[in-house]
Coordinates of C-alpha atoms in Angstrom, one line a residue:
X514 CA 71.7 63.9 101.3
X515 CA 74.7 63.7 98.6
X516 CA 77.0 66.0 101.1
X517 CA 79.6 66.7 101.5
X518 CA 79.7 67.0 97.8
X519 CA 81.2 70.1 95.7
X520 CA 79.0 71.1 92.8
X521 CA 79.5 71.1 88.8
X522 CA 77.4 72.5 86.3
X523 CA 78.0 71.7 82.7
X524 CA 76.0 73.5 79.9
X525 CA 76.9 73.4 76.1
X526 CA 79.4 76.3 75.4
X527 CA 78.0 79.3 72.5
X528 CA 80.2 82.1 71.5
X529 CA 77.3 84.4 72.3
X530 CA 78.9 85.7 75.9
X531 CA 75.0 85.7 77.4
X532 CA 74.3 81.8 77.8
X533 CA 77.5 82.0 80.0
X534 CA 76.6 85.1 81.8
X535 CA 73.5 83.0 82.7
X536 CA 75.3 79.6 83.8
X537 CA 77.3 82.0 86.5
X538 CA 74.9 83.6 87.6
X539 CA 72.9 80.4 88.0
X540 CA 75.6 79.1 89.5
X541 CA 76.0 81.6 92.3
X542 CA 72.2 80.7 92.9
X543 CA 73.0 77.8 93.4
X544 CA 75.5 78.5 95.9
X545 CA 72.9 80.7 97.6
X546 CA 70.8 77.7 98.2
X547 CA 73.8 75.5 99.6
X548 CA 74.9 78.1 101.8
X549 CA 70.8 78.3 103.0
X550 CA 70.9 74.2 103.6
X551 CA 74.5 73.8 104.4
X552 CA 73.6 72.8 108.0
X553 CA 77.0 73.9 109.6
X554 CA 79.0 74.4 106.3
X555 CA 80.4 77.3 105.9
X556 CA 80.0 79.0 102.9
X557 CA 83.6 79.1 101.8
X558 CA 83.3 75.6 102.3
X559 CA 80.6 75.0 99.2
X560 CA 82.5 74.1 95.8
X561 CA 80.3 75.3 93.1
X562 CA 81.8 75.3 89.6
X563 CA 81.0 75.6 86.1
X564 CA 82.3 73.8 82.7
X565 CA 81.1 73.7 78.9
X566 CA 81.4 70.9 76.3
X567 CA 82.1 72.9 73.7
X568 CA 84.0 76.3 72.5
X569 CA 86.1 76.6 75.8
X570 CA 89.6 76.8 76.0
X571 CA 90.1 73.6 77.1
X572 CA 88.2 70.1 76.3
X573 CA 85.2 69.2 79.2
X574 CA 87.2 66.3 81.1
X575 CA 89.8 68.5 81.5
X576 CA 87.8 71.3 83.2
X577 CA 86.6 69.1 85.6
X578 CA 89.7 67.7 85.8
X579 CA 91.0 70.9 87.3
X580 CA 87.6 71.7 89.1
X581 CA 88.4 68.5 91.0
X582 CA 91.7 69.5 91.7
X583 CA 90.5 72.5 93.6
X584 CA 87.8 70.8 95.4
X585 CA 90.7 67.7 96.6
X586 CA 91.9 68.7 100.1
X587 CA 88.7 69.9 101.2
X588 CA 85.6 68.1 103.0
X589 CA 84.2 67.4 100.0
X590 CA 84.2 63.4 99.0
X591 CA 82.8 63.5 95.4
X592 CA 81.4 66.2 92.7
X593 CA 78.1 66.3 91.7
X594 CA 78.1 67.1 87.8
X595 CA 74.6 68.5 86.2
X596 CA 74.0 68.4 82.7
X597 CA 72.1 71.7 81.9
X598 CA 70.7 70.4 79.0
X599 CA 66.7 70.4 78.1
X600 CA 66.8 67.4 75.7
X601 CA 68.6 63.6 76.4
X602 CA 70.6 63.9 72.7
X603 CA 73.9 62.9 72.0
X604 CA 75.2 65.2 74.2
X605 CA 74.1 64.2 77.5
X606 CA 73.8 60.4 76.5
X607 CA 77.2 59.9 74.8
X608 CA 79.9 63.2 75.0
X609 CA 79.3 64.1 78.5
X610 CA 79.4 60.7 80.4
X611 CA 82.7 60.0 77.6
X612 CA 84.1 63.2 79.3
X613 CA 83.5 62.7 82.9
X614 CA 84.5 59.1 82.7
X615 CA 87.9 60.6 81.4
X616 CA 88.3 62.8 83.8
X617 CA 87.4 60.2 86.8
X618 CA 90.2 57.6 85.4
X619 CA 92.7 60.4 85.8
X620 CA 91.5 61.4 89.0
X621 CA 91.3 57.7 90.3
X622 CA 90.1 57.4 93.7
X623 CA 90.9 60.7 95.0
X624 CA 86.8 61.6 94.6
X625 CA 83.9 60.5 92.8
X626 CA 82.6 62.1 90.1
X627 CA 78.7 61.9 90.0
X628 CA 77.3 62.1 86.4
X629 CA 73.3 63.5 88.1
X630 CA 70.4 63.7 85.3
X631 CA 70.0 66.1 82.5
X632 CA 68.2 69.5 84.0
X633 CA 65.0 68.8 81.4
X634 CA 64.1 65.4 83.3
X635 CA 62.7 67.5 86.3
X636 CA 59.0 67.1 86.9
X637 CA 58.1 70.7 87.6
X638 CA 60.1 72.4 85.1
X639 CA 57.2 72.7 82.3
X640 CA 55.6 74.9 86.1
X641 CA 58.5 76.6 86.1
X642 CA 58.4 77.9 82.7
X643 CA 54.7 78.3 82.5
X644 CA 54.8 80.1 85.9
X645 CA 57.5 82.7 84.0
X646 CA 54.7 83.5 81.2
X647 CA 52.3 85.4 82.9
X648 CA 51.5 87.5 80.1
X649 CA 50.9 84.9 77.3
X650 CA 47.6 84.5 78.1
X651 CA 46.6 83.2 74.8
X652 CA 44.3 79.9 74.0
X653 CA 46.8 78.1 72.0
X654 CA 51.0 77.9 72.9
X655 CA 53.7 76.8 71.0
X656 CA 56.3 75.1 73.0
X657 CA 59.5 75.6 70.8
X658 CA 63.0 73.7 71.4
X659 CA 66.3 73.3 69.6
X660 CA 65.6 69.8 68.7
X661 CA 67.4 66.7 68.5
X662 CA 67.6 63.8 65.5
X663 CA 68.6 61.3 68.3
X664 CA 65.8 58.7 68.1
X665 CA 63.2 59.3 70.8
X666 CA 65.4 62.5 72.0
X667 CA 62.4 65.1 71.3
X668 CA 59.5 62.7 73.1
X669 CA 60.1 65.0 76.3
X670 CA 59.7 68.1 74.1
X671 CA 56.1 66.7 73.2
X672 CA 55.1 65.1 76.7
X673 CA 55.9 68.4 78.2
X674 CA 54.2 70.7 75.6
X675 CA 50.9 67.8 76.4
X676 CA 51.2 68.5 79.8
X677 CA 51.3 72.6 79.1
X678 CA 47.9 72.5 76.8
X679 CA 50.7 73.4 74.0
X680 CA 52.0 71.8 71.0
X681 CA 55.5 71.1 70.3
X682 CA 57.9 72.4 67.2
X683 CA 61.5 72.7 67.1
X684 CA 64.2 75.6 65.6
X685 CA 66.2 72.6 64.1
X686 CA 64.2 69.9 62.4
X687 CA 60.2 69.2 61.4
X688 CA 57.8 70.1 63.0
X689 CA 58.8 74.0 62.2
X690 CA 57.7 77.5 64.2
X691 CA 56.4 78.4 61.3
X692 CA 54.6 75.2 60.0
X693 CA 52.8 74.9 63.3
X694 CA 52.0 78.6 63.2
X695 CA 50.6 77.9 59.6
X696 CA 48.5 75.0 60.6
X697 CA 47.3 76.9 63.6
X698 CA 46.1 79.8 61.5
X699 CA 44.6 77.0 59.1
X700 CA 42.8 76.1 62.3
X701 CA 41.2 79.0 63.3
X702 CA 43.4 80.2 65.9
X703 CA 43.7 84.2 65.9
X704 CA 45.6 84.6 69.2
X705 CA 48.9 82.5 69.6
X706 CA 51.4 82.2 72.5
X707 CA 55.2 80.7 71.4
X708 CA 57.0 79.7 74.6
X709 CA 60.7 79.1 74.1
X710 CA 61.8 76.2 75.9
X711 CA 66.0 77.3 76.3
X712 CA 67.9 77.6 79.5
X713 CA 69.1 80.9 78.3
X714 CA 68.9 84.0 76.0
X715 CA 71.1 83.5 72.8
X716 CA 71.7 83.4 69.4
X717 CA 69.2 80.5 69.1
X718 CA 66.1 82.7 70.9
X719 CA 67.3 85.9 69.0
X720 CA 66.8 83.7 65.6
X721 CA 63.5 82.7 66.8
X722 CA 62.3 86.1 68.3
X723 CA 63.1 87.3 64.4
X724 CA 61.2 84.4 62.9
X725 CA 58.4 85.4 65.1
X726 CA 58.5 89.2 63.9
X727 CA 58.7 87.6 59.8
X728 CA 55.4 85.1 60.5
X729 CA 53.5 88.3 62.1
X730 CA 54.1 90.1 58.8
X731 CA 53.5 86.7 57.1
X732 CA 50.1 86.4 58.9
X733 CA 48.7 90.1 59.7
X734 CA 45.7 88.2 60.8
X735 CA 47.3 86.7 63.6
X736 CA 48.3 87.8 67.3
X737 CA 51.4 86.4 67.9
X738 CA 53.2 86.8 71.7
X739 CA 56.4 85.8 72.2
X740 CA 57.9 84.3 75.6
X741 CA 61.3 84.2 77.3
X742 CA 63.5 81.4 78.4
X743 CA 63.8 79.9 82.2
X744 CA 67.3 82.1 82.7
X745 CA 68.9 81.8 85.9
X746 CA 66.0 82.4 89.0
X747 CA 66.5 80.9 92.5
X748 CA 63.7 78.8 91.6
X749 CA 65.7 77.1 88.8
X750 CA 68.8 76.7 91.2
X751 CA 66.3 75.4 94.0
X752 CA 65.1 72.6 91.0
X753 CA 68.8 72.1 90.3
X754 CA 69.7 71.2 93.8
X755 CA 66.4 69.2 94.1
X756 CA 67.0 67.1 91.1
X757 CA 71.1 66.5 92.5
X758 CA 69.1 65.1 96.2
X759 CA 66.6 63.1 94.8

């Protein structure tokens, strides 16, 4: 058990006010299931905090710079900092460990800062989201995701979409929504689910929720059901606080 530990989540920042909406509330989740398994902390006693890499006020180390300072004083011994990001691009395999390796030679020895895995490495999230889909009960899905040019960054994308029965395309780079919707149709296919794989809704899964609306007028021929993201569920937080005490 990584206790007594306080609790940092770190998501990517967007000017769209819902993605943050959704990292507090999953953060309070969280909290819930500390509080649940705290065996004998109180919950006053649970740190859980939240930080973005981009578009806050101030830079990432120095968020956690301040979380830490909060959480010094107390029980806990170190922070446990989650990366809530789907993909392993640049951002969770250069600018956050950059940030957090800051912030920890500021902080010296006064607690340990515990870089944890990237949310998306979690064996039963591809469930998780399926489980969230009962409705799209179509014979082909389209698992969609932001993308990432990092080498060998979208391989979990396409694993994960393997493992769903799906096939994989991404908002930012090739394959496209609509090329795999083309090729589908191509196929045969009359009936076609398109699963967004994002944490939360946003700007991104509005674009894509429009593109889906312009490829059913593109392709009358075609059913096409569009999904949501994970969003913040206690299941989500329970994976969260799973993946932290592996």
């Amino acid at each position: 058990m990584l206790r007594p530990s306080a609790y940092l989540l770190i998501a990517h920042g967007s000017r769209d006010p819902r993605p943050q909406r959704g990292l507090e509330e999953l953060a309070q989740l969280l909290h819930k299931q500390l509080v649940s398994q705290g065996k004998g902390r109180g919950a006053l006693m649970i740190r859980v905090g939240t930080a973005t890499l981009e578009l806050a006020p101030l830079p990432l180390h120095e968020q956690i710079f301040q979380f830490a300072t909060q959480v010094i004083g107390t029980d806990c011994q170190q922070i446990q900092a989650l990366p809530l990001f789907l993909l392993p691009g640049v951002h969770v395999m250069e600018d956050i460990p950059q940030e957090v390796a800051i912030a920890q030679q500021r902080l010296g020895e006064k607690i340990i800062i515990n870089q944890q895995p990237h949310i998306g490495v979690h064996p039963r999230l591809g469930q998780l989201l399926v489980n969230q889909q009962p409705a799209l009960n179509a014979p082909i899905k389209i698992l969609v995701s932001h993308g990432t040019r990092r080498p060998g960054g979208n391989q979990p994308v396409a694993a994960l979409a393997e493992q769903l029965g799906a096939i994989d395309a991404y908002w930012s780079i090739e394959p496209t929504l609509s090329q795999r919707v083309a090729t589908l149709g191509s196929a045969g296919y009359q009936h076609i689910a398109i699963v967004p794989y994002f944490l939360f809704t946003g700007s991104i899964t509005d674009a894509i929720a429009q593109s889906v609306v312009e490829l059913q007028q593109q392709y009358p021929q075609l059913q096409l059901e569009f999904g949501e993201p994970l969003c913040a569920t206690p299941e989500l937080a329970e994976l969260i606080l799973d993946l932290i005490e592996s």
